[in-house]
XYZ file of C-alpha atoms in Angstrom:
679
model
C 130.828 72.334 115.256
C 128.428 70.411 113.041
C 126.395 71.947 110.186
C 122.990 70.714 109.067
C 120.287 72.170 106.851
C 116.573 72.793 107.220
C 113.700 74.902 105.873
C 111.663 77.541 107.691
C 108.140 76.102 108.078
C 106.209 79.233 108.932
C 103.425 80.979 107.049
C 105.646 83.286 105.023
C 106.150 83.462 101.240
C 109.960 83.292 101.432
C 110.139 79.689 102.766
C 113.820 80.227 103.595
C 116.494 77.567 103.602
C 118.331 77.365 106.921
C 121.905 76.554 107.776
C 121.952 75.236 111.344
C 125.045 75.141 113.541
C 125.202 72.516 116.300
C 127.570 71.887 119.156
C 127.497 68.532 120.943
C 124.153 67.781 119.305
C 122.483 71.024 120.368
C 121.486 73.879 118.076
C 123.518 76.985 118.804
C 122.912 79.172 115.748
C 120.486 79.479 112.844
C 121.527 81.222 109.641
C 120.352 81.500 106.070
C 121.639 78.935 103.602
C 123.905 80.824 101.175
C 123.612 78.083 98.546
C 119.843 78.424 98.133
C 119.252 81.032 95.386
C 116.333 82.853 97.049
C 117.562 82.802 100.645
C 121.164 83.730 99.749
C 122.267 83.434 103.359
C 119.726 85.996 104.627
C 116.875 85.229 107.031
C 114.513 87.452 108.977
C 115.170 88.542 112.535
C 112.362 86.314 113.845
C 114.059 83.129 112.665
C 117.305 84.006 114.399
C 115.539 83.518 117.743
C 114.366 80.024 116.887
C 116.724 78.222 119.264
C 114.787 79.912 122.062
C 111.568 78.399 120.742
C 113.123 74.920 120.577
C 114.775 74.963 123.997
C 112.753 77.624 125.822
C 111.118 77.147 129.238
C 107.599 77.070 127.759
C 108.325 74.106 125.470
C 105.839 71.252 125.937
C 107.766 67.983 126.281
C 105.233 65.472 127.647
C 101.506 64.716 127.390
C 99.650 66.742 129.996
C 96.164 66.500 131.497
C 94.278 69.415 132.996
C 94.256 69.249 136.804
C 92.703 72.631 137.610
C 89.865 74.794 136.304
C 89.646 75.393 132.550
C 92.057 78.120 131.504
C 94.036 77.946 134.746
C 97.106 76.434 133.119
C 97.234 73.695 135.761
C 98.267 70.347 134.268
C 99.658 66.980 135.346
C 101.977 64.817 133.276
C 100.535 61.592 131.832
C 101.683 59.002 129.300
C 100.870 58.945 125.597
C 98.898 55.743 126.175
C 96.773 57.470 128.813
C 96.236 60.442 126.518
C 95.146 58.322 123.553
C 92.899 56.207 125.776
C 91.141 59.291 127.133
C 90.667 60.802 123.675
C 89.240 57.596 122.234
C 86.999 56.817 125.205
C 85.651 60.364 125.296
C 85.067 60.502 121.545
C 83.372 57.110 121.395
C 80.914 58.195 124.080
C 80.271 61.482 122.284
C 79.850 59.781 118.917
C 77.461 57.227 120.362
C 75.322 60.010 121.801
C 75.689 62.807 119.245
C 77.334 61.347 116.131
C 80.821 62.154 114.769
C 79.819 65.662 113.720
C 80.049 66.728 117.375
C 83.851 66.674 116.895
C 85.718 69.457 115.063
C 89.361 69.762 113.963
C 90.922 73.235 113.967
C 94.216 73.908 112.214
C 95.926 76.231 109.794
C 99.502 77.024 108.786
C 101.475 76.608 112.005
C 103.710 74.663 109.653
C 103.793 74.921 105.869
C 105.404 71.498 105.637
C 103.130 69.507 103.349
C 103.140 66.323 105.429
C 102.635 67.804 108.888
C 100.276 70.539 107.742
C 97.681 68.518 105.871
C 98.033 64.798 105.272
C 97.368 62.220 107.990
C 95.184 64.670 109.920
C 92.902 65.216 106.920
C 92.660 61.458 106.391
C 91.774 60.925 110.020
C 88.939 63.454 110.197
C 87.580 62.398 106.791
C 87.504 58.795 107.990
C 85.946 59.839 111.308
C 83.194 61.785 109.548
C 83.588 64.760 111.865
C 82.362 68.256 111.158
C 84.748 69.650 108.557
C 86.624 72.950 108.817
C 86.703 75.560 106.067
C 90.216 77.000 106.378
C 89.979 80.549 105.031
C 91.467 82.762 107.732
C 94.328 84.173 105.676
C 94.355 84.323 101.905
C 91.140 82.925 100.477
C 89.451 86.213 99.542
C 92.493 87.471 97.649
C 93.028 84.119 95.994
C 89.419 84.026 94.816
C 89.655 87.577 93.486
C 92.897 86.908 91.651
C 91.575 83.699 90.126
C 88.498 85.575 88.928
C 90.835 87.259 86.454
C 93.444 84.568 85.797
C 91.950 81.227 86.814
C 95.133 80.103 88.574
C 97.442 81.016 91.451
C 100.349 81.899 89.200
C 102.280 85.042 88.415
C 105.746 86.323 87.652
C 108.853 84.376 88.574
C 110.296 86.502 91.432
C 113.794 86.256 89.962
C 112.529 88.109 86.875
C 111.327 91.094 88.886
C 114.854 92.523 88.955
C 114.160 93.501 85.314
C 111.141 95.622 86.190
C 111.415 99.391 85.931
C 108.452 100.173 88.145
C 107.720 98.039 91.208
C 104.470 98.656 93.062
C 104.022 97.074 96.504
C 100.311 97.199 97.212
C 99.019 96.307 100.684
C 102.219 94.514 101.663
C 104.877 95.553 104.140
C 107.442 93.713 102.077
C 110.394 94.440 104.378
C 108.592 92.613 107.168
C 106.702 89.881 105.330
C 108.534 89.125 102.056
C 112.125 90.175 102.741
C 113.693 88.494 99.724
C 111.309 90.226 97.322
C 112.581 93.479 98.813
C 116.148 92.317 98.140
C 115.230 91.659 94.499
C 113.546 95.070 94.324
C 116.715 96.716 95.593
C 118.597 95.083 92.725
C 116.025 96.474 90.313
C 116.381 99.923 91.881
C 120.148 99.815 91.380
C 119.354 99.233 87.716
C 117.203 102.368 87.611
C 113.795 101.102 88.718
C 111.372 103.053 90.878
C 109.753 101.520 93.966
C 106.288 102.646 95.043
C 104.215 101.531 98.030
C 100.472 101.775 98.646
C 99.230 101.116 102.171
C 97.096 102.502 104.984
C 100.029 102.589 107.410
C 103.342 104.388 107.003
C 105.450 101.356 107.828
C 109.034 100.350 107.059
C 108.227 99.592 103.433
C 106.615 103.019 103.035
C 109.797 104.669 104.331
C 111.974 102.491 102.060
C 109.973 103.161 98.904
C 110.728 106.029 96.526
C 107.090 107.088 96.708
C 104.349 106.278 99.188
C 100.598 106.593 98.679
C 98.701 106.412 101.971
C 95.060 105.526 101.467
C 92.035 104.943 103.643
C 91.287 101.345 104.687
C 89.214 99.332 102.226
C 89.572 101.846 99.375
C 92.089 99.778 97.369
C 89.535 98.587 94.825
C 88.381 102.131 94.156
C 91.966 103.246 93.631
C 92.653 100.414 91.178
C 89.535 101.291 89.181
C 90.502 104.965 89.283
C 93.930 104.133 87.879
C 92.256 102.038 85.177
C 89.985 105.003 84.387
C 92.956 107.295 83.771
C 94.915 104.650 81.843
C 92.056 103.944 79.434
C 90.780 107.505 79.111
C 94.259 108.742 78.218
C 94.852 105.758 75.929
C 97.761 104.404 77.895
C 96.413 100.852 77.595
C 97.661 98.279 75.092
C 94.765 97.769 72.679
C 96.452 95.046 70.633
C 97.274 92.987 73.733
C 93.773 93.438 75.103
C 92.194 92.305 71.843
C 94.138 89.020 71.874
C 94.309 88.200 75.597
C 91.557 89.957 77.539
C 87.850 89.119 77.825
C 85.214 91.687 78.754
C 87.189 94.871 78.154
C 84.259 96.855 76.746
C 82.059 96.125 79.763
C 84.964 96.877 82.096
C 85.518 100.125 80.209
C 81.936 101.141 80.920
C 82.328 100.340 84.638
C 85.498 102.384 85.127
C 83.763 105.474 83.801
C 82.222 105.560 87.281
C 85.648 106.105 88.869
C 87.026 109.465 87.736
C 89.958 110.752 89.822
C 87.718 113.244 91.595
C 85.451 110.528 93.006
C 88.340 108.193 93.777
C 90.132 110.985 95.641
C 87.135 111.299 97.985
C 87.078 107.540 98.636
C 90.824 106.998 99.099
C 91.972 110.231 100.726
C 94.493 110.867 97.940
C 94.527 113.968 95.759
C 93.397 113.975 92.134
C 96.948 114.762 91.081
C 98.341 111.805 93.029
C 95.939 109.431 91.288
C 96.808 110.757 87.840
C 100.541 110.675 88.554
C 100.445 107.087 89.794
C 98.414 105.971 86.762
C 100.859 107.606 84.346
C 103.955 106.257 86.062
C 102.595 102.734 86.253
C 101.424 102.653 82.625
C 104.472 104.325 81.094
C 107.343 102.660 82.989
C 107.597 99.207 81.447
C 108.119 96.518 82.492
C 105.923 97.249 85.502
C 105.437 94.823 88.384
C 102.857 94.688 91.190
C 103.245 92.672 94.382
C 99.877 92.283 96.092
C 99.958 91.587 99.818
C 97.466 90.170 102.276
C 96.516 93.535 103.748
C 93.472 94.750 101.872
C 92.025 91.282 101.249
C 91.161 91.226 104.978
C 88.320 93.650 104.342
C 84.664 93.039 103.538
C 85.482 93.805 99.889
C 88.828 91.978 99.774
C 88.071 89.656 96.873
C 86.649 92.332 94.602
C 89.490 94.715 95.454
C 92.074 92.062 94.565
C 90.341 91.408 91.256
C 90.407 95.140 90.495
C 94.135 95.473 91.217
C 94.860 92.301 89.242
C 93.290 93.861 86.151
C 95.932 96.579 85.839
C 98.692 94.542 84.119
C 96.013 93.153 81.806
C 95.307 96.705 80.631
C 98.918 97.725 80.057
C 100.106 94.408 78.633
C 102.792 94.224 81.302
C 102.704 90.413 81.095
C 104.442 90.559 77.701
C 107.736 91.773 79.149
C 110.210 89.937 81.368
C 109.756 91.114 84.922
C 106.365 92.604 84.135
C 103.039 91.515 85.549
C 101.998 90.614 89.047
C 102.478 88.267 91.987
C 99.717 87.458 94.409
C 100.412 83.735 94.798
C 102.664 81.325 92.933
C 101.512 78.124 94.606
C 100.033 77.050 91.267
C 103.530 76.124 90.088
C 103.537 73.212 92.554
C 100.987 70.698 91.219
C 101.056 68.330 94.194
C 98.869 65.246 94.200
C 96.665 66.432 97.055
C 94.113 63.700 96.472
C 96.704 61.096 97.434
C 98.071 63.199 100.298
C 94.775 64.101 101.970
C 92.521 61.252 100.766
C 89.122 62.981 100.653
C 87.690 59.703 99.332
C 87.721 58.477 102.947
C 84.777 60.764 103.687
C 81.740 58.572 103.071
C 79.093 60.930 104.449
C 78.189 64.589 103.936
C 78.995 66.257 107.268
C 78.434 69.915 107.918
C 81.226 72.400 107.226
C 81.975 75.368 109.481
C 84.205 78.344 108.783
C 87.270 78.828 110.972
C 86.713 82.605 111.096
C 83.488 81.959 112.997
C 84.869 79.572 115.616
C 83.405 81.618 118.473
C 79.908 81.348 117.037
C 80.432 77.664 116.232
C 81.389 76.839 119.826
C 78.626 78.901 121.433
C 75.694 78.940 119.001
C 75.856 75.967 116.619
C 73.030 73.419 116.771
C 73.572 70.525 117.238
C 76.577 71.624 119.306
C 80.246 70.832 118.916
C 81.366 68.907 121.994
C 85.051 68.353 121.211
C 87.785 70.336 119.496
C 91.168 69.029 118.317
C 93.579 71.932 117.729
C 96.941 71.678 115.946
C 99.105 74.053 113.894
C 97.093 76.986 115.226
C 96.394 79.144 118.284
C 92.708 80.088 117.902
C 92.369 81.561 121.398
C 94.658 84.354 120.183
C 94.199 84.535 116.411
C 90.502 83.824 115.767
C 88.044 86.724 115.403
C 85.392 87.424 118.032
C 87.786 86.291 120.732
C 85.332 86.740 123.576
C 83.065 84.085 122.043
C 86.015 81.771 121.365
C 87.087 81.870 125.015
C 83.493 81.428 126.124
C 83.297 78.286 124.010
C 86.606 76.899 125.290
C 85.411 77.429 128.866
C 82.319 75.218 128.486
C 82.299 72.459 131.088
C 80.694 70.021 128.628
C 83.459 70.671 126.095
C 86.535 68.460 125.539
C 89.558 70.191 123.989
C 92.732 68.488 122.802
C 95.713 70.586 121.688
C 98.818 69.281 119.909
C 101.379 72.042 120.371
C 105.071 72.897 120.772
C 104.726 75.583 123.445
C 102.185 76.703 126.041
C 100.013 78.889 123.837
C 96.815 80.583 124.982
C 94.827 77.754 123.426
C 96.922 75.066 125.123
C 96.179 76.610 128.505
C 92.445 76.139 127.848
C 92.820 72.484 126.840
C 91.795 69.337 128.685
C 94.674 67.395 127.132
C 97.885 68.829 125.708
C 100.074 66.689 123.440
C 103.727 67.633 122.828
C 104.553 68.478 119.206
C 107.901 68.444 117.468
C 109.318 71.541 115.834
C 110.256 71.223 112.165
C 113.873 70.741 113.272
C 112.840 67.388 114.750
C 110.998 65.804 111.813
C 111.194 65.431 108.036
C 108.942 67.329 105.653
C 108.353 68.541 102.116
C 108.116 72.288 101.454
C 106.744 74.441 98.664
C 106.401 78.218 98.525
C 103.456 80.388 97.592
C 105.860 83.018 96.211
C 109.074 81.529 94.787
C 109.422 78.352 92.742
C 111.822 76.294 94.822
C 110.747 72.860 96.051
C 112.565 71.815 99.249
C 113.089 68.861 101.555
C 114.359 68.879 105.137
C 115.439 66.018 107.385
C 115.557 66.287 111.194
C 118.396 68.363 112.584
C 118.039 67.050 116.146
C 116.137 64.142 117.741
C 112.633 64.729 119.094
C 112.829 66.553 122.426
C 111.135 64.905 125.402
C 108.237 62.777 124.200
C 107.187 65.120 121.401
C 105.725 63.631 118.233
C 105.167 65.082 114.747
C 101.622 65.673 113.557
C 101.682 62.717 111.174
C 102.638 60.269 113.931
C 99.966 61.513 116.328
C 97.203 60.914 113.800
C 98.635 57.575 112.679
C 98.585 56.351 116.268
C 95.199 57.875 117.007
C 93.831 56.073 113.939
C 95.068 52.760 115.340
C 93.449 53.468 118.708
C 90.195 54.228 116.890
C 90.459 50.938 114.982
C 90.970 52.473 111.526
C 92.728 49.790 109.468
C 92.810 51.540 106.093
C 96.194 51.095 104.433
C 96.735 54.853 104.156
C 97.016 55.174 107.953
C 100.231 53.150 107.892
C 102.105 55.260 105.320
C 105.364 56.967 106.225
C 106.380 60.568 105.666
C 108.498 59.508 102.690
C 105.675 57.501 101.135
C 103.243 60.407 101.392
C 105.846 62.841 100.028
C 106.607 60.493 97.138
C 102.909 60.297 96.282
C 102.607 64.087 96.517
C 105.305 64.472 93.855
C 103.888 61.757 91.623
C 102.197 64.024 89.090
C 102.661 64.430 85.311
C 104.143 67.908 85.716
C 106.795 66.778 88.198
C 107.551 63.627 86.213
C 108.092 65.790 83.131
C 110.636 67.819 85.125
C 112.323 64.640 86.403
C 111.451 65.616 89.979
C 111.293 62.692 92.383
C 111.599 62.441 96.131
C 114.902 60.604 95.764
C 116.362 63.428 93.695
C 114.952 66.094 96.017
C 116.397 64.437 99.118
C 119.786 64.233 97.439
C 119.776 67.874 96.257
C 117.740 69.445 99.141
C 116.079 71.971 96.797
C 115.013 72.067 93.143
C 113.830 75.028 91.091
C 110.568 74.000 89.425
C 109.617 75.220 85.972
C 107.863 78.582 85.983
C 106.299 80.124 82.917
C 108.492 82.770 81.338
C 105.461 84.797 80.264
C 102.435 83.733 82.310
C 99.048 84.217 80.620
C 100.594 85.050 77.241
C 100.773 81.848 75.209
C 98.658 79.325 77.118
C 94.871 79.148 77.358
C 93.821 80.221 80.848
C 91.687 78.216 83.247
C 88.829 80.724 82.987
C 85.569 80.171 81.138
C 86.708 82.374 78.258
C 90.268 81.035 78.267
C 91.479 84.637 78.577
C 92.154 87.142 81.338
C 88.679 88.067 82.494
C 87.609 91.628 83.223
C 84.045 90.348 82.960
C 83.202 87.127 84.785
C 80.059 85.036 84.558
C 81.361 83.209 87.622
C 81.200 86.418 89.657
C 77.736 87.079 88.293
C 76.562 83.613 89.357
C 77.805 84.391 92.886
C 75.564 87.442 93.057
C 78.494 89.823 92.589
C 79.143 92.453 89.983
C 80.391 90.680 86.829
C 83.071 93.338 86.438
C 85.364 94.615 89.203
C 83.651 97.323 91.208
C 84.155 99.152 94.479
C 82.046 97.899 97.375
C 82.024 100.193 100.439
C 82.881 98.438 103.690
C 80.168 97.359 106.092
C 82.543 98.624 108.784
C 84.950 101.271 107.617
C 85.508 104.960 106.930
C 82.661 105.089 104.406
C 80.175 103.774 106.984
C 80.402 107.069 108.920
C 79.889 105.193 112.181
C 79.304 107.832 114.861
C 79.457 105.401 117.761
C 82.720 103.788 116.582
C 84.420 106.293 114.277
C 87.945 104.793 114.110
C 89.025 102.003 111.743
C 91.357 99.525 113.466
C 93.802 97.414 111.488
C 96.285 94.942 112.961
C 99.053 94.267 110.406
C 102.122 92.072 111.063
C 104.690 92.970 113.692
C 108.383 92.934 112.850
C 109.122 90.090 115.273
C 105.788 88.240 115.457
C 104.274 85.970 112.805
C 100.551 85.819 113.572
C 100.930 84.878 117.270
C 104.133 82.852 116.854
C 107.273 84.117 118.650
C 105.371 86.610 120.821
C 106.276 84.776 124.034
C 110.039 84.640 123.468
C 112.008 86.500 126.120
C 114.440 87.961 123.576
C 111.555 89.520 121.667
C 109.929 90.840 124.815
C 113.177 92.620 125.700
C 113.255 94.347 122.309
C 109.572 95.338 122.274
C 107.481 96.474 125.197
C 104.282 94.745 124.166
C 101.240 95.757 122.147
C 100.730 99.403 121.232
C 98.020 101.428 119.502
C 99.212 103.980 116.947
C 96.799 106.895 116.827
C 97.001 110.162 114.885
C 97.740 113.305 116.952
C 94.416 114.887 115.934
C 92.433 111.860 117.123
C 94.500 111.650 120.296
C 93.981 115.331 121.108
C 90.233 115.031 120.556
C 90.128 112.237 123.172
C 92.617 113.717 125.628
C 95.119 110.925 124.938
C 98.840 111.424 125.534
C 101.655 109.287 124.170
C 102.204 106.395 126.585
C 98.705 106.470 128.102
C 96.915 103.229 128.803
C 93.847 103.324 126.576
C 90.792 101.160 126.144
C 89.857 100.245 122.582
C 86.284 99.029 122.359
C 83.263 98.216 120.228
C 80.145 96.057 120.602
C 82.243 92.860 120.371
C 84.490 93.622 123.324
C 87.323 95.749 124.602
C 91.098 95.616 124.741
C 93.638 97.714 126.638
C 96.773 99.011 124.893
C 99.451 101.658 125.321
C 98.868 104.673 123.085
C 101.568 105.629 120.588
C 100.625 109.052 119.215
C 102.055 109.071 115.670
C 101.404 110.631 112.288
C 102.194 107.203 110.764
C 98.427 106.685 110.575
C 95.766 108.823 108.965
C 93.121 110.605 111.030
C 90.308 108.164 111.649
C 92.619 105.131 111.542
C 94.340 103.310 114.404
C 96.916 100.516 114.100
C 98.080 97.781 116.461
C 100.936 95.655 115.151
C 100.890 91.897 115.661
C 98.808 89.401 117.571
C 100.279 89.211 121.049
C 99.412 86.471 123.514
C 96.548 87.271 125.863
C 98.788 87.619 128.894
C 100.374 90.722 127.329
C 97.070 92.570 127.298
C 95.600 94.047 130.447
C 92.596 91.975 131.592
C 93.566 89.119 129.264
C 91.689 90.107 126.107
C 93.648 90.692 122.905
C 93.161 92.606 119.703
C 90.901 89.901 118.244
C 88.305 90.603 120.897
C 87.418 93.501 118.613
C 87.579 91.871 115.174
C 84.436 90.689 113.367
C 83.549 87.161 112.301
C 81.876 88.331 109.096
C 83.060 86.699 105.902
C 84.497 88.586 102.939
C 82.799 89.018 99.574
C 84.754 86.110 98.042
C 86.326 82.911 99.325
C 84.642 83.218 102.741
C 87.782 85.020 103.907
C 88.408 86.906 107.129
C 87.465 90.566 107.593
C 89.885 91.464 110.398
C 90.506 94.996 109.087
C 86.897 96.042 108.489
C 86.679 96.865 112.146
C 85.298 100.053 113.666
C 86.240 101.005 117.245
C 86.415 103.889 119.681
C 89.306 104.709 122.011
C 89.355 106.355 125.417
C 91.874 106.889 128.193
C 91.707 104.087 130.738
C 91.324 105.547 134.243
C 91.086 102.244 136.149
């Protein structure tokens, strides 16, 4: 047996280090690396199935050209040379007729590796002058809301959270999506800490927590302001800390008078006593720690709600104590030289920018039209909102789609050309985390399978075919990684690529007490509870509760149920859903519905039901459970279209509206109705 090491590349905060066991050059087992201080030998169940993704029957190994109708999945093998020739010839004709803005790249976080996520591809499409993509499908609303208060994507060092005495997991199913934070929380609990969860769904984290507060979708901001109301009214806030570190407290104090527990109880579905108890426990048990998840930021009011929650440790002064404070994102501790990596200076024009959440509208309504799409590190046919429009766009006969992919995703099956992509186990890359502070490097564990190529190589070669001779299109992975690390902050820490490759992982410096001693990157230089920036955006200058356009407060008679689609235990976005091992453990997509709502509609557990709204319809198997509140339905995960009856998935129902901040997605502000399917 041979042992090699790698890093999990997927869109998850833990960014685990892997220990990979090989036999005769083939991967036979994937484990956690016990020497990496966060991973500690533990990885999630999803990752354990990764050998099936690498060697599975749906792996794409050669360039393929569509030979049947669009979406039929009928393809013929071709050479890389033929593929590049067709791309270049097609694009040159399109550019001559319509200009480069008729071409659109579409990608996200199919890999979090810095080089193969966003380097040569960005350079290529900047140099081409194509329509540019605003990539905001996941975390932008929450990030914008958090930065409204703190001006940076920084928070507590996760290792310090073991010292907290009150740990609040808000809108995050931490056992499923941030496993190692749960492990740290368990250590804190053994030391006497209390764990509390707030969510709309009674999930695994809710069962694991010492206390669970189940609230109505989109009411998180109101709850945060209600807690602030109690904390300030009962003088549980830290006046001395606020005076020295917080800007806008008096105006914030006036705003929270509008959120007494009685009003907040009506909005959230909690009782007055629950709100008061939670406020007291959070304020009194110091150090207190909050972990904000991605859940509630996927609402119409996601940015404002995140800002409201982020204000709580500013009121109590939790940042002053080790383990106290908050984590939303910690990517700010990795000051990469993105200008050198992505080279935005190559863009010499001012092309239009479209938002990835509105891909369906872009492909079917935009004028002048998009005539070609290049997809990589993403599966938009499954994960993009307004799925019916997305598929309509991909089916256009005048539309040329290229997909660079590892496996036969839904999007790949709609392509005109499919290019085989390496997995992270077949190429080198540089990794950072948006939760912990460990910088990592991974070399290939196995050679490239078939004729697969990493993202960086595809765009380097495509650049040559297009005649781009800029020096940056000839750089290697190591050269780009070295430039990424060439910043004053990394030089100060003696972090170089050579050192990183030798050590595999390095703990970067993280502030012991964030937002305590340093001037913040906000206009006031302090934590802002009043923001002129928000005011300039047409928003309330202090955190406030904004009712959802689609949600419980809308009292929609036609579509009275709020649908949310949080992560599945074994699926990450749409990744892993096709693996046979996972299919054997789970019987496909389900819809959790409260017994009262089921009874009202004549629905029995196990019935095939149709979930529908004006955007489309989707068929699921009903799971009658009290894990959801009346008026709320839940479907876990984004399954591939073939697992849904009639080939339309959960995102047929989700809106393409943009959130209040950051132009983020609004997947969860989604009203539907459900009926028994009699077909």
